[in-house]
Amino acid sequence: MADSSFDIVSKVERQEVDNALNQAAKEISQRYDFKGVDASIAWSGEKIEMRANAEERVKAVLDIFQSKLVKRGISLKALDAGEPQASGKEYKISASIEEGISQENAKKVAKIIRDEGPKGVKAQVQGDELRVSSKSRDDLQAVQQLLKGKDLDFAIQFVNYR
């Protein structure tokens, strides 16, 4: 019998991020506490740009955006937001969406699987993803549970389970 396998990836659905951003922009435009503070959130190339006329207001914009991401099932580990920066009379926060598992992080996950996972499970790095294979499907599910229990500093999903 052939080995069963699955891939560990770190991908974010761009459409869901877009929907969360649009919902946040709508809430900001309608909320009473944002009237007259020039608060906004929008795409700026590949980055997300948040602006307001005060540091606490721009942090509130970020908080609204994060809550919308969570409601849409996107891990906040995928959001890389900077600190508020003064720019003229307004404050800005620039954020980006992290995708793909770096070589360093892939090696960390492979080491966890090797050290703590069931025997006979193999993990190999393939570009920005990690393929995990084993003869036993139960072992693969044990690896998934192991990784879900770990507090990794990046978002992971399991795909191509066969």
PDB file of C-alpha atoms in Angstrom:
ATOM      1  CA  MET A   1       0.000   0.000   0.000  1.00  0.00           C
ATOM      2  CA  ALA A   2       1.285   3.487  -0.884  1.00  0.00           C
ATOM      3  CA  ASP A   3       2.109   6.081   1.743  1.00  0.00           C
ATOM      4  CA  SER A   4      -0.576   8.543   2.792  1.00  0.00           C
ATOM      5  CA  SER A   5       0.447  12.198   2.922  1.00  0.00           C
ATOM      6  CA  PHE A   6      -0.627  15.785   3.447  1.00  0.00           C
ATOM      7  CA  ASP A   7       0.979  19.176   2.903  1.00  0.00           C
ATOM      8  CA  ILE A   8       1.516  21.857   5.536  1.00  0.00           C
ATOM      9  CA  VAL A   9       1.135  25.309   3.974  1.00  0.00           C
ATOM     10  CA  SER A  10       0.755  28.889   5.104  1.00  0.00           C
ATOM     11  CA  LYS A  11      -1.686  30.496   2.702  1.00  0.00           C
ATOM     12  CA  VAL A  12      -4.270  33.215   3.130  1.00  0.00           C
ATOM     13  CA  GLU A  13      -7.224  33.600   0.815  1.00  0.00           C
ATOM     14  CA  ARG A  14      -6.811  37.091  -0.661  1.00  0.00           C
ATOM     15  CA  GLN A  15     -10.576  37.466  -1.231  1.00  0.00           C
ATOM     16  CA  GLU A  16     -11.306  36.879   2.474  1.00  0.00           C
ATOM     17  CA  VAL A  17      -8.721  39.526   3.448  1.00  0.00           C
ATOM     18  CA  ASP A  18     -10.319  41.884   0.930  1.00  0.00           C
ATOM     19  CA  ASN A  19     -13.782  41.211   2.394  1.00  0.00           C
ATOM     20  CA  ALA A  20     -12.501  41.845   5.940  1.00  0.00           C
ATOM     21  CA  LEU A  21     -10.864  45.089   4.792  1.00  0.00           C
ATOM     22  CA  ASN A  22     -14.082  46.266   3.114  1.00  0.00           C
ATOM     23  CA  GLN A  23     -16.142  45.421   6.215  1.00  0.00           C
ATOM     24  CA  ALA A  24     -13.674  47.315   8.423  1.00  0.00           C
ATOM     25  CA  ALA A  25     -13.747  50.337   6.072  1.00  0.00           C
ATOM     26  CA  LYS A  26     -17.557  50.345   6.171  1.00  0.00           C
ATOM     27  CA  GLU A  27     -17.642  50.121   9.970  1.00  0.00           C
ATOM     28  CA  ILE A  28     -15.086  52.945  10.277  1.00  0.00           C
ATOM     29  CA  SER A  29     -17.132  55.175   7.967  1.00  0.00           C
ATOM     30  CA  GLN A  30     -20.319  54.553   9.980  1.00  0.00           C
ATOM     31  CA  ARG A  31     -19.123  54.555  13.597  1.00  0.00           C
ATOM     32  CA  TYR A  32     -19.834  57.633  15.686  1.00  0.00           C
ATOM     33  CA  ASP A  33     -16.432  57.680  17.417  1.00  0.00           C
ATOM     34  CA  PHE A  34     -14.682  57.914  14.027  1.00  0.00           C
ATOM     35  CA  LYS A  35     -16.608  60.986  12.806  1.00  0.00           C
ATOM     36  CA  GLY A  36     -14.231  63.794  11.837  1.00  0.00           C
ATOM     37  CA  VAL A  37     -10.962  61.948  12.556  1.00  0.00           C
ATOM     38  CA  ASP A  38     -10.137  61.127   8.902  1.00  0.00           C
ATOM     39  CA  ALA A  39      -9.773  57.425   9.723  1.00  0.00           C
ATOM     40  CA  SER A  40      -9.353  55.091   6.756  1.00  0.00           C
ATOM     41  CA  ILE A  41      -8.114  51.652   5.758  1.00  0.00           C
ATOM     42  CA  ALA A  42      -7.206  50.617   2.207  1.00  0.00           C
ATOM     43  CA  TRP A  43      -4.878  48.524   0.070  1.00  0.00           C
ATOM     44  CA  SER A  44      -1.650  50.242  -0.899  1.00  0.00           C
ATOM     45  CA  GLY A  45      -0.074  47.856  -3.391  1.00  0.00           C
ATOM     46  CA  GLU A  46       0.544  44.622  -1.478  1.00  0.00           C
ATOM     47  CA  LYS A  47       0.336  46.353   1.904  1.00  0.00           C
ATOM     48  CA  ILE A  48      -2.663  47.495   3.918  1.00  0.00           C
ATOM     49  CA  GLU A  49      -2.495  51.152   4.933  1.00  0.00           C
ATOM     50  CA  MET A  50      -4.402  52.424   7.992  1.00  0.00           C
ATOM     51  CA  ARG A  51      -4.594  56.159   8.707  1.00  0.00           C
ATOM     52  CA  ALA A  52      -6.100  58.435  11.363  1.00  0.00           C
ATOM     53  CA  ASN A  53      -5.333  61.792  12.981  1.00  0.00           C
ATOM     54  CA  ALA A  54      -4.359  60.301  16.373  1.00  0.00           C
ATOM     55  CA  GLU A  55      -2.259  57.333  17.462  1.00  0.00           C
ATOM     56  CA  GLU A  56      -5.049  55.720  19.511  1.00  0.00           C
ATOM     57  CA  ARG A  57      -7.492  56.139  16.598  1.00  0.00           C
ATOM     58  CA  VAL A  58      -5.185  54.351  14.140  1.00  0.00           C
ATOM     59  CA  LYS A  59      -4.757  51.549  16.715  1.00  0.00           C
ATOM     60  CA  ALA A  60      -8.560  51.317  16.926  1.00  0.00           C
ATOM     61  CA  VAL A  61      -8.693  50.964  13.115  1.00  0.00           C
ATOM     62  CA  LEU A  62      -6.192  48.084  13.367  1.00  0.00           C
ATOM     63  CA  ASP A  63      -8.294  46.487  16.126  1.00  0.00           C
ATOM     64  CA  ILE A  64     -11.448  46.639  13.972  1.00  0.00           C
ATOM     65  CA  PHE A  65      -9.566  45.101  11.021  1.00  0.00           C
ATOM     66  CA  GLN A  66      -8.212  42.298  13.230  1.00  0.00           C
ATOM     67  CA  SER A  67     -11.698  41.491  14.528  1.00  0.00           C
ATOM     68  CA  LYS A  68     -13.005  41.289  10.949  1.00  0.00           C
ATOM     69  CA  LEU A  69     -10.132  38.927   9.986  1.00  0.00           C
ATOM     70  CA  VAL A  70     -10.938  36.639  12.921  1.00  0.00           C
ATOM     71  CA  LYS A  71     -14.645  36.565  11.962  1.00  0.00           C
ATOM     72  CA  ARG A  72     -13.601  35.471   8.458  1.00  0.00           C
ATOM     73  CA  GLY A  73     -11.436  32.636   9.800  1.00  0.00           C
ATOM     74  CA  ILE A  74      -8.039  34.185   9.038  1.00  0.00           C
ATOM     75  CA  SER A  75      -5.332  33.684  11.656  1.00  0.00           C
ATOM     76  CA  LEU A  76      -3.878  36.906  13.078  1.00  0.00           C
ATOM     77  CA  LYS A  77      -0.446  35.243  12.833  1.00  0.00           C
ATOM     78  CA  ALA A  78      -0.660  35.905   9.084  1.00  0.00           C
ATOM     79  CA  LEU A  79      -1.034  39.671   9.687  1.00  0.00           C
ATOM     80  CA  ASP A  80       2.242  41.537  10.139  1.00  0.00           C
ATOM     81  CA  ALA A  81       1.324  45.029  11.372  1.00  0.00           C
ATOM     82  CA  GLY A  82       3.924  47.685  12.134  1.00  0.00           C
ATOM     83  CA  GLU A  83       3.896  50.332  14.834  1.00  0.00           C
ATOM     84  CA  PRO A  84       1.979  53.614  14.375  1.00  0.00           C
ATOM     85  CA  GLN A  85       4.157  56.240  12.710  1.00  0.00           C
ATOM     86  CA  ALA A  86       3.571  59.972  12.634  1.00  0.00           C
ATOM     87  CA  SER A  87       3.381  61.346   9.110  1.00  0.00           C
ATOM     88  CA  GLY A  88       2.642  65.049   9.054  1.00  0.00           C
ATOM     89  CA  LYS A  89      -0.631  65.603  10.887  1.00  0.00           C
ATOM     90  CA  GLU A  90      -1.714  61.961  10.742  1.00  0.00           C
ATOM     91  CA  TYR A  91      -0.633  58.575  12.015  1.00  0.00           C
ATOM     92  CA  LYS A  92      -0.192  55.515   9.791  1.00  0.00           C
ATOM     93  CA  ILE A  93       0.104  51.779  10.351  1.00  0.00           C
ATOM     94  CA  SER A  94       1.344  49.662   7.490  1.00  0.00           C
ATOM     95  CA  ALA A  95       0.480  45.944   7.581  1.00  0.00           C
ATOM     96  CA  SER A  96       1.173  43.031   5.276  1.00  0.00           C
ATOM     97  CA  ILE A  97      -0.177  39.510   4.923  1.00  0.00           C
ATOM     98  CA  GLU A  98       2.495  36.828   5.405  1.00  0.00           C
ATOM     99  CA  GLU A  99       2.224  33.806   3.118  1.00  0.00           C
ATOM    100  CA  GLY A 100       4.412  30.763   2.612  1.00  0.00           C
ATOM    101  CA  ILE A 101       6.547  28.920   5.142  1.00  0.00           C
ATOM    102  CA  SER A 102      10.160  30.119   5.226  1.00  0.00           C
ATOM    103  CA  GLN A 103      12.944  27.511   5.029  1.00  0.00           C
ATOM    104  CA  GLU A 104      13.822  28.214   8.656  1.00  0.00           C
ATOM    105  CA  ASN A 105      10.228  27.714   9.870  1.00  0.00           C
ATOM    106  CA  ALA A 106       9.811  24.598   7.701  1.00  0.00           C
ATOM    107  CA  LYS A 107      12.915  23.113   9.336  1.00  0.00           C
ATOM    108  CA  LYS A 108      11.478  23.925  12.789  1.00  0.00           C
ATOM    109  CA  VAL A 109       8.221  22.100  11.960  1.00  0.00           C
ATOM    110  CA  ALA A 110      10.110  19.129  10.466  1.00  0.00           C
ATOM    111  CA  LYS A 111      12.215  18.912  13.655  1.00  0.00           C
ATOM    112  CA  ILE A 112       9.066  18.938  15.835  1.00  0.00           C
ATOM    113  CA  ILE A 113       7.590  16.116  13.726  1.00  0.00           C
ATOM    114  CA  ARG A 114      10.863  14.140  13.902  1.00  0.00           C
ATOM    115  CA  ASP A 115      11.363  14.608  17.654  1.00  0.00           C
ATOM    116  CA  GLU A 116       7.810  14.402  18.996  1.00  0.00           C
ATOM    117  CA  GLY A 117       5.774  12.770  16.229  1.00  0.00           C
ATOM    118  CA  PRO A 118       5.085   9.052  15.745  1.00  0.00           C
ATOM    119  CA  LYS A 119       7.880   6.866  14.329  1.00  0.00           C
ATOM    120  CA  GLY A 120       7.823   6.278  10.580  1.00  0.00           C
ATOM    121  CA  VAL A 121       6.515   9.739   9.705  1.00  0.00           C
ATOM    122  CA  LYS A 122       8.638  11.600   7.153  1.00  0.00           C
ATOM    123  CA  ALA A 123       8.615  15.357   6.569  1.00  0.00           C
ATOM    124  CA  GLN A 124      10.294  16.975   3.573  1.00  0.00           C
ATOM    125  CA  VAL A 125      10.528  20.648   2.632  1.00  0.00           C
ATOM    126  CA  GLN A 126       9.198  21.461  -0.854  1.00  0.00           C
ATOM    127  CA  GLY A 127       9.589  25.136  -1.668  1.00  0.00           C
ATOM    128  CA  ASP A 128       7.359  27.113   0.702  1.00  0.00           C
ATOM    129  CA  GLU A 129       5.455  24.074   1.950  1.00  0.00           C
ATOM    130  CA  LEU A 130       6.136  20.874   3.847  1.00  0.00           C
ATOM    131  CA  ARG A 131       5.025  17.378   2.766  1.00  0.00           C
ATOM    132  CA  VAL A 132       4.383  14.899   5.567  1.00  0.00           C
ATOM    133  CA  SER A 133       4.004  11.218   4.665  1.00  0.00           C
ATOM    134  CA  SER A 134       3.523   7.933   6.512  1.00  0.00           C
ATOM    135  CA  LYS A 135       2.123   4.458   5.936  1.00  0.00           C
ATOM    136  CA  SER A 136      -0.462   5.001   8.683  1.00  0.00           C
ATOM    137  CA  ARG A 137      -3.198   7.635   8.365  1.00  0.00           C
ATOM    138  CA  ASP A 138      -3.585   7.558  12.154  1.00  0.00           C
ATOM    139  CA  ASP A 139       0.033   8.733  12.465  1.00  0.00           C
ATOM    140  CA  LEU A 140      -0.669  11.622  10.076  1.00  0.00           C
ATOM    141  CA  GLN A 141      -3.675  12.677  12.148  1.00  0.00           C
ATOM    142  CA  ALA A 142      -1.520  12.477  15.285  1.00  0.00           C
ATOM    143  CA  VAL A 143       0.996  14.824  13.606  1.00  0.00           C
ATOM    144  CA  GLN A 144      -1.806  17.284  12.761  1.00  0.00           C
ATOM    145  CA  GLN A 145      -2.983  17.261  16.393  1.00  0.00           C
ATOM    146  CA  LEU A 146       0.596  17.706  17.592  1.00  0.00           C
ATOM    147  CA  LEU A 147       1.117  20.755  15.371  1.00  0.00           C
ATOM    148  CA  LYS A 148      -2.266  22.280  16.280  1.00  0.00           C
ATOM    149  CA  GLY A 149      -1.231  22.027  19.935  1.00  0.00           C
ATOM    150  CA  LYS A 150       2.074  23.832  19.314  1.00  0.00           C
ATOM    151  CA  ASP A 151       2.182  27.634  19.517  1.00  0.00           C
ATOM    152  CA  LEU A 152       3.946  28.362  16.232  1.00  0.00           C
ATOM    153  CA  ASP A 153       4.630  32.003  15.358  1.00  0.00           C
ATOM    154  CA  PHE A 154       3.115  31.605  11.873  1.00  0.00           C
ATOM    155  CA  ALA A 155      -0.218  30.350  10.532  1.00  0.00           C
ATOM    156  CA  ILE A 156      -0.419  26.816   9.093  1.00  0.00           C
ATOM    157  CA  GLN A 157      -3.083  24.869   7.227  1.00  0.00           C
ATOM    158  CA  PHE A 158      -3.216  21.206   6.226  1.00  0.00           C
ATOM    159  CA  VAL A 159      -4.072  20.477   2.573  1.00  0.00           C
ATOM    160  CA  ASN A 160      -3.917  17.603   0.019  1.00  0.00           C
ATOM    161  CA  TYR A 161      -4.720  14.921   2.578  1.00  0.00           C
ATOM    162  CA  ARG A 162      -4.609  11.603   0.748  1.00  0.00           C
TER     163      ARG A 162
END
